[in-house]
XYZ file of C-alpha atoms in Angstrom:
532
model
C -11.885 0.228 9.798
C -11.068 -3.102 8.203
C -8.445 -2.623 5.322
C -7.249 -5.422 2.805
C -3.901 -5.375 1.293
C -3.865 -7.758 -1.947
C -0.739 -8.508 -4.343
C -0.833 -10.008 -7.234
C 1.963 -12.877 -7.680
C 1.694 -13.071 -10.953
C 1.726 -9.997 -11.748
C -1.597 -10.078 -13.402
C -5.173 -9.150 -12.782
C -7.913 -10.758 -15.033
C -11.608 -9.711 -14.448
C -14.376 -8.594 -16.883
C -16.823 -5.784 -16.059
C -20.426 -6.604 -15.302
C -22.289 -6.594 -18.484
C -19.623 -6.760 -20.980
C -18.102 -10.117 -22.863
C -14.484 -10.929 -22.503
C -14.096 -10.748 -26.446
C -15.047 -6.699 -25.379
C -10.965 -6.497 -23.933
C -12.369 -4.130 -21.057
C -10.945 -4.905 -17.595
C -12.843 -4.161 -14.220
C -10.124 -2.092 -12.085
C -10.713 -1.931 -9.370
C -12.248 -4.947 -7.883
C -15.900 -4.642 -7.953
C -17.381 -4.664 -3.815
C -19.537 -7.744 -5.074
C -17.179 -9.321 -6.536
C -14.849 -9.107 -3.058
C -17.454 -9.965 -0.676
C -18.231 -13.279 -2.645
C -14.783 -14.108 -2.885
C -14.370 -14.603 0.719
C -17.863 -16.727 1.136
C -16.243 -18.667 -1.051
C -13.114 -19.084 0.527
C -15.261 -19.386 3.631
C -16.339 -22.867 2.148
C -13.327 -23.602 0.636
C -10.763 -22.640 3.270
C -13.267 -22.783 6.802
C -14.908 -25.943 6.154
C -18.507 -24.229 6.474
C -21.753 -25.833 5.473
C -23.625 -22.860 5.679
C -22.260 -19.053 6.731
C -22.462 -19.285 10.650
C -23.777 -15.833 12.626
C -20.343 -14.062 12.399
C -19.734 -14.063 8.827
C -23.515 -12.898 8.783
C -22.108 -10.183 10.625
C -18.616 -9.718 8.533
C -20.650 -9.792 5.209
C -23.375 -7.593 6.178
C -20.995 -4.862 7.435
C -19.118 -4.803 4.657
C -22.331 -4.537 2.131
C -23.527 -1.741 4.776
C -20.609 0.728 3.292
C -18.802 1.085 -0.561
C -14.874 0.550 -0.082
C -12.520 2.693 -1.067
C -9.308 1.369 -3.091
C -5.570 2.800 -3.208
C -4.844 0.999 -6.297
C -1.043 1.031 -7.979
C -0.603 1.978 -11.346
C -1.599 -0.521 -13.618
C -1.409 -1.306 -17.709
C -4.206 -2.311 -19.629
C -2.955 -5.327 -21.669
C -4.087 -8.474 -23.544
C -3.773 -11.198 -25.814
C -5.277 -13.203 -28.418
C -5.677 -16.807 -29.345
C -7.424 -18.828 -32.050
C -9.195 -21.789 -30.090
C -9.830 -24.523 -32.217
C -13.664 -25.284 -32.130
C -13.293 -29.492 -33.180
C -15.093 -28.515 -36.222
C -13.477 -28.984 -39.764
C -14.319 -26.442 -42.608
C -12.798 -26.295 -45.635
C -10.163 -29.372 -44.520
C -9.021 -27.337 -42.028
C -10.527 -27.132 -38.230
C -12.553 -24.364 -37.284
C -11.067 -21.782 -34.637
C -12.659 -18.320 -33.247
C -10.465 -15.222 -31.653
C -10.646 -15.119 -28.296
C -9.325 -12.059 -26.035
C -7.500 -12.307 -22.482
C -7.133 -9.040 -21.088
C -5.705 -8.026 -17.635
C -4.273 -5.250 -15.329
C -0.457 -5.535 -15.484
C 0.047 -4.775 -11.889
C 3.824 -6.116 -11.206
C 4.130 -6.836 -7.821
C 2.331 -3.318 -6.166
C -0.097 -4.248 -3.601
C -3.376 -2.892 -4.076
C -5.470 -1.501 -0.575
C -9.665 -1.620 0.229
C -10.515 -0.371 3.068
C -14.068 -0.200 4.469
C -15.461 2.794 6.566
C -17.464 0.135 9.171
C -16.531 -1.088 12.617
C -16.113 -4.561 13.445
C -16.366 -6.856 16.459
C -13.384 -8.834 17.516
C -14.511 -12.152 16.058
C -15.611 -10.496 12.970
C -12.017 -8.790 12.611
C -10.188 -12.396 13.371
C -13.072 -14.240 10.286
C -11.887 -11.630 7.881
C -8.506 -12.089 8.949
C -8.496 -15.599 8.016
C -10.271 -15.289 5.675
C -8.151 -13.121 3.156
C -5.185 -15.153 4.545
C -7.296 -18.545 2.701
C -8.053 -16.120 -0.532
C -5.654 -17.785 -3.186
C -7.245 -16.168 -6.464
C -9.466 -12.948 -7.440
C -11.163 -12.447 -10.730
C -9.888 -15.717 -12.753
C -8.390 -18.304 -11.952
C -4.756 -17.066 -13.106
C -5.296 -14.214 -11.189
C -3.869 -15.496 -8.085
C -3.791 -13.052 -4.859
C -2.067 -12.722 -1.569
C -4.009 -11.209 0.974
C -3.702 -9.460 4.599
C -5.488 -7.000 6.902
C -3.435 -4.243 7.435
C -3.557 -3.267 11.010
C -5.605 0.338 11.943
C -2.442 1.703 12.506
C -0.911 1.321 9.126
C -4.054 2.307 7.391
C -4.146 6.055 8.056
C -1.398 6.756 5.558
C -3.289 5.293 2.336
C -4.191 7.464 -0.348
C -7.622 6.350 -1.780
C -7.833 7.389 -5.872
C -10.491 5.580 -6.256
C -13.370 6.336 -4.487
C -17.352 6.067 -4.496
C -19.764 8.653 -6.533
C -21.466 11.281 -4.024
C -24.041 13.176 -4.776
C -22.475 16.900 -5.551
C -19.499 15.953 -5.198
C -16.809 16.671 -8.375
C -13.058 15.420 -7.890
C -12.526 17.930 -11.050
C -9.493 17.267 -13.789
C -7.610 14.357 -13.771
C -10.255 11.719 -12.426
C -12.814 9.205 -14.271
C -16.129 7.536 -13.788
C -16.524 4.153 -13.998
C -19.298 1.844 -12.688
C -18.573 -1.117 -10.612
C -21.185 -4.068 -9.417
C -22.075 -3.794 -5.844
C -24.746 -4.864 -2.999
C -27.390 -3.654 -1.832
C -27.479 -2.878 2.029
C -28.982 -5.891 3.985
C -31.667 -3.563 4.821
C -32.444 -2.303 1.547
C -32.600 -5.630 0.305
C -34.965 -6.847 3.102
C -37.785 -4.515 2.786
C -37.349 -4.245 -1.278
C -38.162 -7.845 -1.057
C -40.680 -7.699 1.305
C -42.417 -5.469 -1.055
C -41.517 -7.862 -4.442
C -42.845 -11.078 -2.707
C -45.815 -9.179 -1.658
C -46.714 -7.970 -5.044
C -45.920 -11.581 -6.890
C -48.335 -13.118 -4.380
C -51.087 -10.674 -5.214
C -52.183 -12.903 -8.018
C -52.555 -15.579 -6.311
C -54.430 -14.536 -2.822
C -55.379 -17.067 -0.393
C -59.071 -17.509 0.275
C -60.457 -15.996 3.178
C -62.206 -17.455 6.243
C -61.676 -20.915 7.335
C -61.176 -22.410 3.340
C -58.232 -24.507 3.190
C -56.191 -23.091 0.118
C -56.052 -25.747 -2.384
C -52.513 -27.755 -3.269
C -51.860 -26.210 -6.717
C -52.511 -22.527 -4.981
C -49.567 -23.064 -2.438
C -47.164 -24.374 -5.061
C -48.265 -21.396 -7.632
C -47.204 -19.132 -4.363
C -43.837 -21.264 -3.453
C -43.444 -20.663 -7.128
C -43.364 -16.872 -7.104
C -41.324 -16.494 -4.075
C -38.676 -18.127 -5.001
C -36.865 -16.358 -7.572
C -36.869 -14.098 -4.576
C -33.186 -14.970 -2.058
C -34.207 -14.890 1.576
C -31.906 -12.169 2.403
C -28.725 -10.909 1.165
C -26.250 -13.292 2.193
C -28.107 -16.098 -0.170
C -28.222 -13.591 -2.930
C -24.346 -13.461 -2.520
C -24.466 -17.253 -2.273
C -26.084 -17.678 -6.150
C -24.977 -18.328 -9.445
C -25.529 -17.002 -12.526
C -27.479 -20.375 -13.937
C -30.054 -19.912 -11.327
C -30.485 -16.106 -11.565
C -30.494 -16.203 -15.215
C -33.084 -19.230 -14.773
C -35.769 -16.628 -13.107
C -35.227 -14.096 -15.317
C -33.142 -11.934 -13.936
C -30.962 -9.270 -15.793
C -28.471 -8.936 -12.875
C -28.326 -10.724 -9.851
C -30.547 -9.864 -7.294
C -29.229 -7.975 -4.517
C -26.818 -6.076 -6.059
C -26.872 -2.415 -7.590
C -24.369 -0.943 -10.152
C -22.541 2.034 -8.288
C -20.260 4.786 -9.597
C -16.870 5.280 -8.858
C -13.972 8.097 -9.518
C -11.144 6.856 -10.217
C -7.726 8.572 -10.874
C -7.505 8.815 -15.005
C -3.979 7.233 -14.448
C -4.870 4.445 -12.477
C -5.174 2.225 -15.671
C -3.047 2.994 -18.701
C -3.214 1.590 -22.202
C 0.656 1.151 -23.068
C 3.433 0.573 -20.388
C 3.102 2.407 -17.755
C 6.282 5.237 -16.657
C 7.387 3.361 -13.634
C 10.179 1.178 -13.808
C 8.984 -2.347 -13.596
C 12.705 -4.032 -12.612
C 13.378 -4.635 -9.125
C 15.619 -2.253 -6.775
C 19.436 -2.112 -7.593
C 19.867 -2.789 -3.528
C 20.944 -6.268 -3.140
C 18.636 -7.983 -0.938
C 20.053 -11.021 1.220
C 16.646 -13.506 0.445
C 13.474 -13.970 -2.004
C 10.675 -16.851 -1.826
C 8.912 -18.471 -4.385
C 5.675 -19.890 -4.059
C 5.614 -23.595 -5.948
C 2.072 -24.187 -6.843
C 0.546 -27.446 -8.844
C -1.738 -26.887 -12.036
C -4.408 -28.515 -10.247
C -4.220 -26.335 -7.317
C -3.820 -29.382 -4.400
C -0.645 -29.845 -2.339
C -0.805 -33.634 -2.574
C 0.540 -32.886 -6.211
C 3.603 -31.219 -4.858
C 6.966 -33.138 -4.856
C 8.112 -34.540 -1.712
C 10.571 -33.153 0.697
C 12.532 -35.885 -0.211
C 13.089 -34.041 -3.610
C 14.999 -31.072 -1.990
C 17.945 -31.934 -4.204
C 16.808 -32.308 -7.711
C 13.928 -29.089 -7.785
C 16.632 -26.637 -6.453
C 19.272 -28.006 -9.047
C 16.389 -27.518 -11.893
C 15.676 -23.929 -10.837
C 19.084 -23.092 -10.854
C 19.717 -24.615 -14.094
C 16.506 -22.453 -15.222
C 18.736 -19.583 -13.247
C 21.562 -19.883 -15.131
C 19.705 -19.854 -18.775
C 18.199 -17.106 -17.769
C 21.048 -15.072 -17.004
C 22.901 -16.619 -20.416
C 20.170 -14.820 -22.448
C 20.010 -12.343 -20.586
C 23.992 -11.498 -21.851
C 24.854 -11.239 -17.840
C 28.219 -12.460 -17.365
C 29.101 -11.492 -14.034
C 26.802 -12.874 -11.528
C 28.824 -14.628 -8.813
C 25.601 -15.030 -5.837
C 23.894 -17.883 -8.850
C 26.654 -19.040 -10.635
C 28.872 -19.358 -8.185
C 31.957 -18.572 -9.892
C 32.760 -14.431 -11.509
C 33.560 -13.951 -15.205
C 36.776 -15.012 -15.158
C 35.960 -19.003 -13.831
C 37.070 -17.945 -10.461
C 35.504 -20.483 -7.872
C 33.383 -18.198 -5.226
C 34.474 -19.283 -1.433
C 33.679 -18.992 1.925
C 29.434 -19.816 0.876
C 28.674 -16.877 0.505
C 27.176 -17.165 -2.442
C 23.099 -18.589 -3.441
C 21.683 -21.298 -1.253
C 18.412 -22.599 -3.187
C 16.657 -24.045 -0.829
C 13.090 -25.726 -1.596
C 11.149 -25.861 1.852
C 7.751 -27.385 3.244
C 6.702 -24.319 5.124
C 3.286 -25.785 6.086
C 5.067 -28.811 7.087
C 2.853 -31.456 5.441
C 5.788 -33.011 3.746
C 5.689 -31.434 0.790
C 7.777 -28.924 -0.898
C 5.670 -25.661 -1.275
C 7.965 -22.812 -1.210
C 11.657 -22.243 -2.596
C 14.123 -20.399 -0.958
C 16.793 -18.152 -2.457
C 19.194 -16.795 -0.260
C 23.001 -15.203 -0.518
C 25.077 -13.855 2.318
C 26.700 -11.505 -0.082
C 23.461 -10.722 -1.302
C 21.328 -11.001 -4.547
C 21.933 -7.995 -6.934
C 20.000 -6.580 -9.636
C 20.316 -9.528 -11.990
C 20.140 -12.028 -9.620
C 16.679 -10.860 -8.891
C 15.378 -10.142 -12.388
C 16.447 -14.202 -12.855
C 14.727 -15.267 -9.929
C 11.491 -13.148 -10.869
C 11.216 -13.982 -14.244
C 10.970 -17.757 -13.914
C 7.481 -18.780 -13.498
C 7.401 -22.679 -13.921
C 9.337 -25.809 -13.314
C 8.819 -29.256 -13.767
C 9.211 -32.548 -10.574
C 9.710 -36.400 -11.919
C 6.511 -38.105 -12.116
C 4.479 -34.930 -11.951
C 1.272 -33.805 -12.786
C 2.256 -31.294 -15.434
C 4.528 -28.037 -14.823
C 4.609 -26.447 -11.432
C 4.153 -22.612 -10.891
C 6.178 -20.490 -9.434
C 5.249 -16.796 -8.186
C 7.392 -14.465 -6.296
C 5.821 -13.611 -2.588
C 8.772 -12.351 -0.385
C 11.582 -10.231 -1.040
C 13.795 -8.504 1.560
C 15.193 -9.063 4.802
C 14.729 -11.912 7.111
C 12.174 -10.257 8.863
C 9.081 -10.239 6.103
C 9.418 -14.267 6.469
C 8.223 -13.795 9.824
C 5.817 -12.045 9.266
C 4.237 -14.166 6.639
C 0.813 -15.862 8.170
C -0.366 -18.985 9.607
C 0.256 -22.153 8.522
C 3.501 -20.680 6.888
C 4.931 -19.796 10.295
C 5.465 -22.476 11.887
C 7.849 -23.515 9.112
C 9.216 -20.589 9.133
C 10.028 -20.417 12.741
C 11.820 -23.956 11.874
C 13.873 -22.618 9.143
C 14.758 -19.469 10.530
C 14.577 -19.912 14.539
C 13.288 -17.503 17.086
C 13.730 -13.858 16.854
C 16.685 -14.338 19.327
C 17.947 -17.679 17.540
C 18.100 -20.802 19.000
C 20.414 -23.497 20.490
C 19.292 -26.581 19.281
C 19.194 -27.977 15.679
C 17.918 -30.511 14.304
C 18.268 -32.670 10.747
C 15.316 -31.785 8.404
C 17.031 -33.144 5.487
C 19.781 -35.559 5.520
C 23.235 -34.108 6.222
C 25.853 -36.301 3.290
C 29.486 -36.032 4.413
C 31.638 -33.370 1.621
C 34.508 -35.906 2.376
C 35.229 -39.358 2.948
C 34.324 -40.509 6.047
C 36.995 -41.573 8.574
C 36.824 -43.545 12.403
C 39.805 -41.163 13.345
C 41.286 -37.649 12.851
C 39.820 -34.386 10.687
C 37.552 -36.680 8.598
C 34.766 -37.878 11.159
C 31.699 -37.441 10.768
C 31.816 -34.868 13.878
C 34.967 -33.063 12.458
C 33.689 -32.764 8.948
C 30.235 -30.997 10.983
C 32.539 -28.796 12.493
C 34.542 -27.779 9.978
C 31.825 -26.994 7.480
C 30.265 -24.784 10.036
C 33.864 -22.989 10.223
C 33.339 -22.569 6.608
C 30.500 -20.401 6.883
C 31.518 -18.530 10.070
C 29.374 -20.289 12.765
C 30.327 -20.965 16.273
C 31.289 -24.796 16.939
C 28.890 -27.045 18.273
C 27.879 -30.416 19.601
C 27.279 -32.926 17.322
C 24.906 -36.205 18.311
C 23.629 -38.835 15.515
C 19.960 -39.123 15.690
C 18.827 -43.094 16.028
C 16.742 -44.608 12.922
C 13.108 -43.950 14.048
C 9.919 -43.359 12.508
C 11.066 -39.076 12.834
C 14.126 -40.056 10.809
C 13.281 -43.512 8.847
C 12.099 -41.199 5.954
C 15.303 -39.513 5.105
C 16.673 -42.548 3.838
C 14.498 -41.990 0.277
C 15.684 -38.399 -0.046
C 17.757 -37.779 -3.273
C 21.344 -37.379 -2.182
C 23.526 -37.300 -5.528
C 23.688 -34.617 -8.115
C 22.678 -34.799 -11.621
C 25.655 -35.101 -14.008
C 28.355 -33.252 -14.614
C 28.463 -32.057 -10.978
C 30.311 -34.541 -8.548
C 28.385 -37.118 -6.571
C 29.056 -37.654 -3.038
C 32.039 -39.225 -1.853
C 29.605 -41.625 0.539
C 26.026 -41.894 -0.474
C 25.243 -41.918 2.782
C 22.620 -39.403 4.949
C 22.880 -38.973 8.440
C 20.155 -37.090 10.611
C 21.853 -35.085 13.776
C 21.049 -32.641 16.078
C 23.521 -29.778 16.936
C 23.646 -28.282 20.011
C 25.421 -24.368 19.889
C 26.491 -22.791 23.404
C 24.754 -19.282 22.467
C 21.800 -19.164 20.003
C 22.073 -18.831 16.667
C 19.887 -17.953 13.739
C 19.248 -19.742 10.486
C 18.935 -20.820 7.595
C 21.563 -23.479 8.532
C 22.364 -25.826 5.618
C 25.867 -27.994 5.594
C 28.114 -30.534 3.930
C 27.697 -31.547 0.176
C 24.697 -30.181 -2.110
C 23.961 -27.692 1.143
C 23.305 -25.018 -1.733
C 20.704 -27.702 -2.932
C 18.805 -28.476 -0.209
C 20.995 -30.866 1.308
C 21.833 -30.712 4.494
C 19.117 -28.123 5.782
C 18.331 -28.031 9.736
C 15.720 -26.906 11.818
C 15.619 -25.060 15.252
C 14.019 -27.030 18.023
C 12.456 -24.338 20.428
């Protein structure tokens, strides 16, 4: 029974019903079933590199259109807003604007479930797989999704409250109606268009015997097939120019459906939970950095490490100043009285290229004492920051919080990198430079100050076992190091050497990371990776 777990970064879930404007305010919740299935053909395209669906998705697609889903959906608010879009039209010396509305489902960060009663094959299962895995936005554009299949054995537990219409069948008090856009069975579709093609070509019959039917007789025919898809999967594959271009009130091969849903499933007003995260400290959370124009080449380069974690935690620190929190040692670094925090054991920010293109696409905030309640309403609430030489602001959306264990578990390409930033489950021996490692001290040939001693005794600092040190030779793995940013932004201290060296530690029992050391390590600075 393939199930679908989707969260909302954002927070948000914009989507208008079928047949209604967005100036109406209404919101489609749940998900329609059409509008799923075409999301992933579309991140088929997008995400698979297909030219046309190949014979498995056939097979994904139609199995899923063969049965209505069922949703557990978390308790949502019905919310909007307004804005007065200028129209580049002057009236009355002033320019033109109309109201537009932008409603959504405030879902915070609940996941939502859809689960469909069907049985798939094995490569059907893997498709979908990667295929919600590739799904970066549902509904608009701003409505950006994470998605997984939840294995069969954590499925059993859901609690569906919203669910299809049966015939004769009355949830009672307490549940809604509301109709959602669906398709049509493959089947259905076939032989209803079968029997539409055959009527449309009634007017124009094709003479009998040996005749040749004329030219202009087999383009009138071509002509009144074709506002008629082949089969389902090309209705799914049209848009709404072409469909409204043949005269079509809906799109063909779909069907509006009815659905109970639990009456508190959407509320108008804030809903009763409480929206701020757990008073638990948690030792890590990981932000997503995004670019406007959704492409990674717009991302700032690894070599950047230093300067996007000191923005963020300048953006952390605000934050917490209007917040009126004064005591907040795992960001600041220091309690309310000025007192320096030792032993790092406070915030590393740590901006990372988990898909390891070279590219920073994921920040990492992370606190051996652990991030408290306002550390985490901080992190959460920041939701853009800026790189030199950009493309515009860069978004950031919360998508792990917790242990070490949910970065593990997050899916390909992500975990890869974050095997490298974390080790093996059982650690690992061997380290290895991924940014440049800048002495805290100045650098001597002899005594406590070489570069080996200064290793050693920053890895003291934060209660690791000693290890091996060996300087890495300039080659093309290491050349690129040499452009990362190495000195802070006034008024913090710059380095006593601007210098970065690339080395490889070597532990006698395995260890497990993050391992970052020596000066602006809570930067970015510093950071290694295991070699396993």
């Amino acid at each position: 029974m393939p199930t679908l777990m989707l969260r909302f970064p954002g927070g948000r879930y914009h989507a208008t019903p079928w047949g209604h404007h967005v100036n109406e305010g209404l919101l489609e919740w749940p998900p329609s079933p059409w509008r799923l299935v075409r999301a992933l053909l579309a991140c088929g395209y997008a995400t698979q590199g297909w030219k046309t669906v190949p014979p498995t998705a056939r097979r994904l697609v139609e199995a899923l259109c063969n049965q209505l889903p069922s949703y557990c959906l978390p308790r949502a608010a019905a919310a909007h807003s307004r804005h007065f879009m200028p129209l580049g039209v002057l009236e009355h010396g002033r320019e033109k604007t109309t109201l537009v509305f932008d409603a959504w489902a405030d879902v915070a960060d609940e996941p939502m479930f859809v689960s469909w009663d069907c049985a798939l094959d094995l490569e059907a299962s893997e498709l979908l797989s990667r295929l919600a895995q590739g799904l970066s936005y549902l509904g608009r554009s701003e409505s950006w999704v994470v998605a997984s299949v939840v294995p069969d054995s954590e499925a059993p537990g859901l609690e569906f409250n919203a669910v299809p219409h049966t015939e004769g069948h009355r949830p009672g008090p307490g549940w809604e109606q509301v109709s959602l856009m669906a398709p049509e069975a493959p089947a259905a579709y076939t032989a209803w268009r079968s029997e539409s093609v055959a009527r449309a070509l009634d007017a124009f019959p094709l003479p009998g015997g040996d005749e040749k039917p004329p030219k202009k007789l087999l383009q009138q025919r071509q002509a009144a097939e074709l506002p008629y898809p082949t089969d389902l999967i090309d209705c799914l594959q049209r848009d709404t120019a072409w469909w409204k271009s043949h005269q079509w009130s809906q799109p063909p091969g779909s069907r509006v459906v009815l659905y109970w849903r639990r009456a508190d499933c959407l509320e108008v007003g804030p809903t009763e939970r409480r929206r701020e995260p757990r008073a638990g400290r948690v030792p890590m959370m990981l932000l997503a950095l995004t670019a406007p124009n959704g492409r990674s080449t717009a991302l700032p380069s690894v070599n950047r490490s230093l300067p996007q974690a000191e923005l963020l935690h300048r953006a952390l620190v605000g934050r917490l100043a209007a917040a009126g929190v004064r005591d907040c040692v795992e960001l600041v670094g220091r309690d309310h009285s000025g007192t320096r925090a030792t032993g790092h054991r406070h915030a590393y920010i740590l901006p990372v290229d988990l898909d390891l293109d070279g590219r920073l696409d994921h920040i990492l905030v992370h606190a051996a004492m652990g991030l408290g309640g306002a550390a985490q309403r901080a992190i959460r609430s920041i939701e853009r920051t800026w790189t030199k030489g950009g493309v515009g602001e860069l978004r950031l959306a919360m998508v792990a919080c917790g242990d070490w264990a949910v970065l593990r578990r997050l899916p390909a390409p992500l975990e890869t990198g974050c095997t490298e930033l974390l080790g093996p489950a059982g650690g690992a021996r061997v380290w290895r430079s991924a940014r440049p490692f800048v002495p805290p001290r100045y650098m001597k040939r002899r005594g406590t100050n070489t570069l080996e001693n200064q290793v050693k005794a920053e890895l003291a600092a934060r209660g690791l076992p000693l290890a091996s040190v060996a300087l890495l030779p300039s080659d093309d793995d290491t050349r690129g190091m040499r452009h990362a940013v190495r000195v802070r932004r006034p008024p913090a201290s710059a380095p006593p050497v601007d210098l970065g060296f690339a080395l490889v530690l070597t532990f006698e029992e395995p260890v497990a990371g993050p391992i970052a050391l020596g000066y602006a390590s809570h930067f970015g600075l510093g950071l290694f990776g295991a070699v396993v």
